[in-house]
Coordinates of C-alpha atoms in Angstrom, one line a residue:
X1 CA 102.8 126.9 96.2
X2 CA 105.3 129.3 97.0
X3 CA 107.2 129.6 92.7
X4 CA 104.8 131.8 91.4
X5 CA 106.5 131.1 88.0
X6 CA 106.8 128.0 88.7
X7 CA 102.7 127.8 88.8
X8 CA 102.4 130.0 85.5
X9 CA 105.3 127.9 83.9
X10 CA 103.2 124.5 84.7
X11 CA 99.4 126.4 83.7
X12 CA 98.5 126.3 87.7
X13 CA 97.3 129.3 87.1
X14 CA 94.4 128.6 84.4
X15 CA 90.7 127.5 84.4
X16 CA 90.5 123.7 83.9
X17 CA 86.8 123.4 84.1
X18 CA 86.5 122.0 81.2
X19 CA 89.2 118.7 81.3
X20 CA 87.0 116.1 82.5
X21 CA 85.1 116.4 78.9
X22 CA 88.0 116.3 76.9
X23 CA 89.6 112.8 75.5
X24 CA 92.8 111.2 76.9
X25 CA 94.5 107.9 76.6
X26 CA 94.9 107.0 80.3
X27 CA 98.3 105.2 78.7
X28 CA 99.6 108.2 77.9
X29 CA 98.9 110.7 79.9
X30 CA 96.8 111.7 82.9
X31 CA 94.2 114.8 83.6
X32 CA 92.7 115.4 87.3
X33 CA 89.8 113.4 86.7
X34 CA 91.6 110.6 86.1
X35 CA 93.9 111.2 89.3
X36 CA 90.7 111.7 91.3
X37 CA 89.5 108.6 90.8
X38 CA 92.4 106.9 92.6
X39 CA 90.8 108.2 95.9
X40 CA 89.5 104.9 97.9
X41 CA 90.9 102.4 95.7
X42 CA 94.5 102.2 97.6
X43 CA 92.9 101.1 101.1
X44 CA 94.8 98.7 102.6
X45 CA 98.0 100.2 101.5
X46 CA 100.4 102.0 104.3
X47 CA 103.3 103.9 104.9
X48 CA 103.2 103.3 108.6
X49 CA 106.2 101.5 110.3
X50 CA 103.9 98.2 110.8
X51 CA 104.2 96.1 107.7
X52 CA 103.2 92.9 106.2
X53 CA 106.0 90.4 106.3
X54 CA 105.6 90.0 102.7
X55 CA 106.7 94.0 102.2
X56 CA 109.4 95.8 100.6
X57 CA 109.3 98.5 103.7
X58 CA 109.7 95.3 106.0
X59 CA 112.7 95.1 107.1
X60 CA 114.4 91.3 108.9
X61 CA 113.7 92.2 112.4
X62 CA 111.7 95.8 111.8
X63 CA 110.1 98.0 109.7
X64 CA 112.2 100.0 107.9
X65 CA 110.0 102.8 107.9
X66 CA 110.7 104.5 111.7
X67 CA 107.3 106.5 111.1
X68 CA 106.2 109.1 114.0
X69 CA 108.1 109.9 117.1
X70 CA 107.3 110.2 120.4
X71 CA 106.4 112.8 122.7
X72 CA 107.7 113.1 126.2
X73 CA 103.7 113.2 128.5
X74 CA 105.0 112.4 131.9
X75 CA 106.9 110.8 134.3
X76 CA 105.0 108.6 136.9
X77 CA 105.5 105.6 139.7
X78 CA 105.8 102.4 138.2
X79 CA 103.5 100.0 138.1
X80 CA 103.0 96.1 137.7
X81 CA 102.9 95.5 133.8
X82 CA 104.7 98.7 132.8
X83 CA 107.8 97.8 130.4
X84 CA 111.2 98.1 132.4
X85 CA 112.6 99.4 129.7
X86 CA 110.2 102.7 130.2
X87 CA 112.1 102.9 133.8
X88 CA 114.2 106.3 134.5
X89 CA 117.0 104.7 136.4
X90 CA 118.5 108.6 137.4
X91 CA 115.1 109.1 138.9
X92 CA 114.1 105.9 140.4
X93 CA 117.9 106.0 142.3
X94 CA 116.9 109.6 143.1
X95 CA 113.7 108.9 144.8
X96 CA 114.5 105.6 146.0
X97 CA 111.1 104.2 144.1
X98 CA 111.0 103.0 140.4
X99 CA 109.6 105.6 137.9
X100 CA 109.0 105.2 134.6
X101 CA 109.2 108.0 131.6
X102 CA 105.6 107.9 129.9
X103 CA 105.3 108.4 126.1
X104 CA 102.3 109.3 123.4
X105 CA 103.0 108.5 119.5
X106 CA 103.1 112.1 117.6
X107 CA 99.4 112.7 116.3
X108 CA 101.2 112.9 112.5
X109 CA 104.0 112.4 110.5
X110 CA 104.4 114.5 108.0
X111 CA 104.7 113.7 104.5
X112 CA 105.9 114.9 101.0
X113 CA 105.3 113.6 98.0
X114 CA 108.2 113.9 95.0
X115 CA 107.0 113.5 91.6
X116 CA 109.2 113.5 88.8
X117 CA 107.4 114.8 84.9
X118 CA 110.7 115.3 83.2
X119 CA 110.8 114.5 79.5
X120 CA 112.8 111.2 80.8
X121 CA 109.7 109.9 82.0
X122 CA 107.9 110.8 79.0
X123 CA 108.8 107.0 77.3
X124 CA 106.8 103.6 77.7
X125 CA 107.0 100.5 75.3
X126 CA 104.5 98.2 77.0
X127 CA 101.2 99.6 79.1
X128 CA 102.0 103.3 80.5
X129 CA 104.1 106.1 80.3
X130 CA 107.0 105.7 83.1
X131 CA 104.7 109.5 83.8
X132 CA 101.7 108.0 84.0
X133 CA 102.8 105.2 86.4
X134 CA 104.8 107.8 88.5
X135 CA 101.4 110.3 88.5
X136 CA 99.1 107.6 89.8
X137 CA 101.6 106.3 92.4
X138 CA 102.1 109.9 94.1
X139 CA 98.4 110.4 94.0
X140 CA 98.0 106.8 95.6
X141 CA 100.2 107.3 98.0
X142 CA 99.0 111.0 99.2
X143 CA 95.4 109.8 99.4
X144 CA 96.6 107.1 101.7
X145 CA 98.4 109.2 103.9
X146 CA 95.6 111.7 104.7
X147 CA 93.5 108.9 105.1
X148 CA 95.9 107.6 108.0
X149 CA 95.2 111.3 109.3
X150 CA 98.8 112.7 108.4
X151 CA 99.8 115.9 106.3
X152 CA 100.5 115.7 102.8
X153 CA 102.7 117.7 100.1
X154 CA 104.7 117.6 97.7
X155 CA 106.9 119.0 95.1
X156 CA 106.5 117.8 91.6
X157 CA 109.1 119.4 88.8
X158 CA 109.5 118.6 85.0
X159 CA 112.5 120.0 83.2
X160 CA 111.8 123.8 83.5
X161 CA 109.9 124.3 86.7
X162 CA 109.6 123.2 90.4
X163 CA 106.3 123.5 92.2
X164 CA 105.9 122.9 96.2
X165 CA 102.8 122.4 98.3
X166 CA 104.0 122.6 102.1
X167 CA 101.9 119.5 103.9
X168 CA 98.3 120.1 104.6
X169 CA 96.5 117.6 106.2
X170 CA 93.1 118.6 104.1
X171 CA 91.7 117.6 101.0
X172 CA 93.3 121.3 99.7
X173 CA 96.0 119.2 99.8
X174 CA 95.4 116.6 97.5
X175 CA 93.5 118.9 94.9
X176 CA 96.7 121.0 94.9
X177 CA 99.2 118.1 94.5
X178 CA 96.9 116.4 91.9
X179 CA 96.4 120.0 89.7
X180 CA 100.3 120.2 90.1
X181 CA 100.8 116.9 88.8
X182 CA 98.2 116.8 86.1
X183 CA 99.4 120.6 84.6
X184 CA 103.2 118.8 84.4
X185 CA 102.1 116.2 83.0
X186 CA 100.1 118.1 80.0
X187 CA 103.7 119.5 78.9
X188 CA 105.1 116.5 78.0
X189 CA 104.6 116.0 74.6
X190 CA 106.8 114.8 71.4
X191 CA 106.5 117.9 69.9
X192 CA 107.9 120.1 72.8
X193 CA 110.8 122.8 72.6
X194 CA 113.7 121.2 73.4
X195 CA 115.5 122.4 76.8
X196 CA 118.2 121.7 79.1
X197 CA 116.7 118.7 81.3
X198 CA 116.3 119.5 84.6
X199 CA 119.0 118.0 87.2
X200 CA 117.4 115.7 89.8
X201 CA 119.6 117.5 92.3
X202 CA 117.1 120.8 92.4
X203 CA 114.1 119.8 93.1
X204 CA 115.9 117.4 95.9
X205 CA 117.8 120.8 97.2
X206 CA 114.2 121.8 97.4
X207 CA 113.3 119.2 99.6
X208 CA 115.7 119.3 102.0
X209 CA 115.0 123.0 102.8
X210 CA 111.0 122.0 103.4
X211 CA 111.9 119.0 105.8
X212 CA 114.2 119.1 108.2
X213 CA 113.3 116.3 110.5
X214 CA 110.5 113.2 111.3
X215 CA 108.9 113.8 107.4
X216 CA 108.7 110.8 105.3
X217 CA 109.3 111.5 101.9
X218 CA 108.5 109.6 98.5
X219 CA 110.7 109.9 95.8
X220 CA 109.1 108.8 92.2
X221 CA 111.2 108.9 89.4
X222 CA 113.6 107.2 86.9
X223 CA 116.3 108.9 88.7
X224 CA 117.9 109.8 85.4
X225 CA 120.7 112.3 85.6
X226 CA 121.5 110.9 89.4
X227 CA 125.4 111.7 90.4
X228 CA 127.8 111.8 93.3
X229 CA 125.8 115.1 94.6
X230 CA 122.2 113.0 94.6
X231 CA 123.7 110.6 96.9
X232 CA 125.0 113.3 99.6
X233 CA 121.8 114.9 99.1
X234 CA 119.4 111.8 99.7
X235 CA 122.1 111.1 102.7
X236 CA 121.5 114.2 104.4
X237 CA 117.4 113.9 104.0
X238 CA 117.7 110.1 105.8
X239 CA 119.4 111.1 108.5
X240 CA 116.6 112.6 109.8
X241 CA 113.7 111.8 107.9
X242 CA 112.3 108.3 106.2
X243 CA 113.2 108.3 102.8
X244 CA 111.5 106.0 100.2
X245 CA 112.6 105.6 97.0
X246 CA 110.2 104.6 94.3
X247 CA 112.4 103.7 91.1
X248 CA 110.1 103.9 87.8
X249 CA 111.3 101.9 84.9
X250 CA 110.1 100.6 81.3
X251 CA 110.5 96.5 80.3
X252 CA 112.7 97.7 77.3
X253 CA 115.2 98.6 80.6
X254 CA 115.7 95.0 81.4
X255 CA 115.6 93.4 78.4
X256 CA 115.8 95.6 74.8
X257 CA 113.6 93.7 72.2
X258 CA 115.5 91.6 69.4
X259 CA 117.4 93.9 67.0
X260 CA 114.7 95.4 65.1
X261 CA 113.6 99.4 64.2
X262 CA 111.4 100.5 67.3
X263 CA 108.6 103.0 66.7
X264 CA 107.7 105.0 69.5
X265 CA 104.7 107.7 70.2
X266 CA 102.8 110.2 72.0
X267 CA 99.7 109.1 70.0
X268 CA 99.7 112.1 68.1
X269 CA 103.5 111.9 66.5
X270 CA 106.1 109.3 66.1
X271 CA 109.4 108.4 65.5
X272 CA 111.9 105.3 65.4
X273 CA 114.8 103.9 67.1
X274 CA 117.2 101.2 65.0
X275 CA 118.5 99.1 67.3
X276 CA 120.2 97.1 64.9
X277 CA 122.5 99.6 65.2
X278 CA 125.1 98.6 67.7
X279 CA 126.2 101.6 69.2
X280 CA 122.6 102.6 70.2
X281 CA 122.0 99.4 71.3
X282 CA 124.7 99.2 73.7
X283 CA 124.3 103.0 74.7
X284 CA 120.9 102.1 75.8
X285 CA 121.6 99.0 77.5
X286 CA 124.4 100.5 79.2
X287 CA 122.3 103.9 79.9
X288 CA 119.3 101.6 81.7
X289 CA 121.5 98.9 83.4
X290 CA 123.8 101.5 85.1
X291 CA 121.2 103.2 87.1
X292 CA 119.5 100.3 87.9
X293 CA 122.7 98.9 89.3
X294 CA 123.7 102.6 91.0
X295 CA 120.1 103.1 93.0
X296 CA 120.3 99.7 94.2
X297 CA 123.6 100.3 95.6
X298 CA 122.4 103.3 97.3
X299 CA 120.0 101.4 98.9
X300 CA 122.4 99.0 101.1
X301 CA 124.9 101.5 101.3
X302 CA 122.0 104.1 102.3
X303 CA 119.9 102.2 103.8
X304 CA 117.4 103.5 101.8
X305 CA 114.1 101.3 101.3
X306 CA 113.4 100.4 97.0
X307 CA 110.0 100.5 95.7
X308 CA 110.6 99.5 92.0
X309 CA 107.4 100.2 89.8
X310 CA 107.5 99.2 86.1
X311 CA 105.3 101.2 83.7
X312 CA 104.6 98.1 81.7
X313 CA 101.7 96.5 84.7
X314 CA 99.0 98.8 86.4
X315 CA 99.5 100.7 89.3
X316 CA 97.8 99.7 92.3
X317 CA 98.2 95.6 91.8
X318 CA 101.9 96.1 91.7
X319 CA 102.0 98.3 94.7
X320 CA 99.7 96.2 96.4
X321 CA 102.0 93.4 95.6
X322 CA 105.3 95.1 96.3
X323 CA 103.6 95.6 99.9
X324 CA 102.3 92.1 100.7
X325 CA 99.0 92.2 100.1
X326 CA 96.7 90.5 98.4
X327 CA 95.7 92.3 94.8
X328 CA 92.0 92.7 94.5
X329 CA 89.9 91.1 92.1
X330 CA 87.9 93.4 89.7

């Protein structure tokens, strides 16, 4: 990681020996231990451009994930069984004899993984933290990808710091992304100071400085705090990269529960929410519906594949399901 106050910001730089023996609600929040034990239990999922047909990432005639490029290995005669469309037409009218341009897939695409621990996240009214289910999904998804034999990184950011790991393709990688992730996630509490949330816009301008071309890159979050700016910047990173948005919401987004005071809690602290009263009501309703509506615009106007994940089911089933496949029994 290259924001060393970032790292001392986020703890990165402290002895965590001791985390696996202390208690956490899973629900809540997440330590390493718990991320670790994600390893092994996402096979089957991929973010190569072959999908299921049942997949979001499947597009109507192809994947919408363009995955790793070619490279240019040589240029030979042709022959029977080649595909025509392989055929240099400059050279074959050169020579007089048809040639064709041979190819090689890239041995890796590279891949970074986007994890959002803003206060925002820090809210769930049914199963898990919209944290939680973000947390688990990046370290799902980066497990996966080394396993494919591709780099890894990331950049996860919560409202006062931004920490990058360039892709690695090494189990460094994953510790890294997982120690990032867990350390962000132990700030978010009920009880925190109070500071100006950070824009999504940052840790995206981040991004687009560490991939220039042929990366795929995972965005999780809520996308709260999303404006004009978010959508040139998520423009410019599809151009040349695969972009994959991962939209983390709650239930109480879709549907708020009948007019009632809500309590909410961080297991340790709580607090409640009268939605009998009409302005928060509608301020809420308006607050989740709006983004819902904007990100799903962005995707046919972008182009830019949707991965919705609600905090209120587990993890891996509904990734498993948003990809086609079948969800494991326990």
């Amino acid at each position: 990681m290259r924001d060393t106050a970032a790292r001392t910001r986020a703890g990165l730089d402290r002895d965590l020996s001791g985390e696996a023996g202390e208690a956490f609600d899973p629900r809540i929040r997440v330590d390493r231990a718990h991320l670790r034990r994600l390893e092994g239990r996402a096979r089957g999922i991929s973010f190569l451009p072959r999908q299921p047909a049942g997949s979001v990432l499947h597009g109507r005639h192809n994947s919408r994930l363009r995955g790793r490029g070619l490279n240019f290995e040589e240029l030979r005669a042709y022959l029977p069984g080649d595909d025509v469309r392989a055929i240099d037409w400059k050279v074959t009218a050169r020579t007089g004899e048809p040639h064709v341009r041979v190819y090689t897939e890239e041995r890796d695409r590279p891949a970074l993984v986007v994890v959002d621990q803003r206060m925002s996240m820090f809210f769930g009214s049914k199963l898990n933290m919209k944290s939680v289910t973000a947390a688990e999904t990046a370290m799902l998804a980066a497990f996966r990808i080394l396993d494919q034999g591709d780099r890894v990184g990331g950049v996860v950011f919560g409202d006062d710091l931004v920490a990058e790991i360039r892709p690695m393709r090494s189990r460094r990688a994953a510790d890294l992304l997982l120690t990032a992730i867990a350390d962000a996630n132990a700030l978010l509490r009920a009880d925190a100071p109070a500071v100006e949330p950070m824009p999504l816009n940052r840790p995206l301008e981040a991004v687009a400085k560490m991939v220039r071309r042929d990366h795929l890159v995972i965005i999780i979050s809520d996308f709260d705090g999303i404006d004009d700016r978010t959508k040139t910047l998520l423009g410019g990173l599809s151009r040349h990269n695969d972009v994959l948005l991962c939209l983390v919401t709650d239930p109480m987004a879709e549907e708020l529960p009948d007019p009632s005071q809500i309590v909410i809690s961080d297991g340790t602290l709580q607090a409640e929410i009268d939605t009998r009263d009409g302005r928060v009501n509608k301020a809420l309703t308006k607050m989740a519906s709006g983004r819902l509506a904007q990100i799903l615009a962005w995707e046919h106007e972008l182009g830019l594949p949707v991965l919705p994940l609600s905090a209120g089911e587990e993890t891996l089933p509904q990734m498993r399901r948003l990809m086609g496949l079948a969800v494991a029994r326990r």
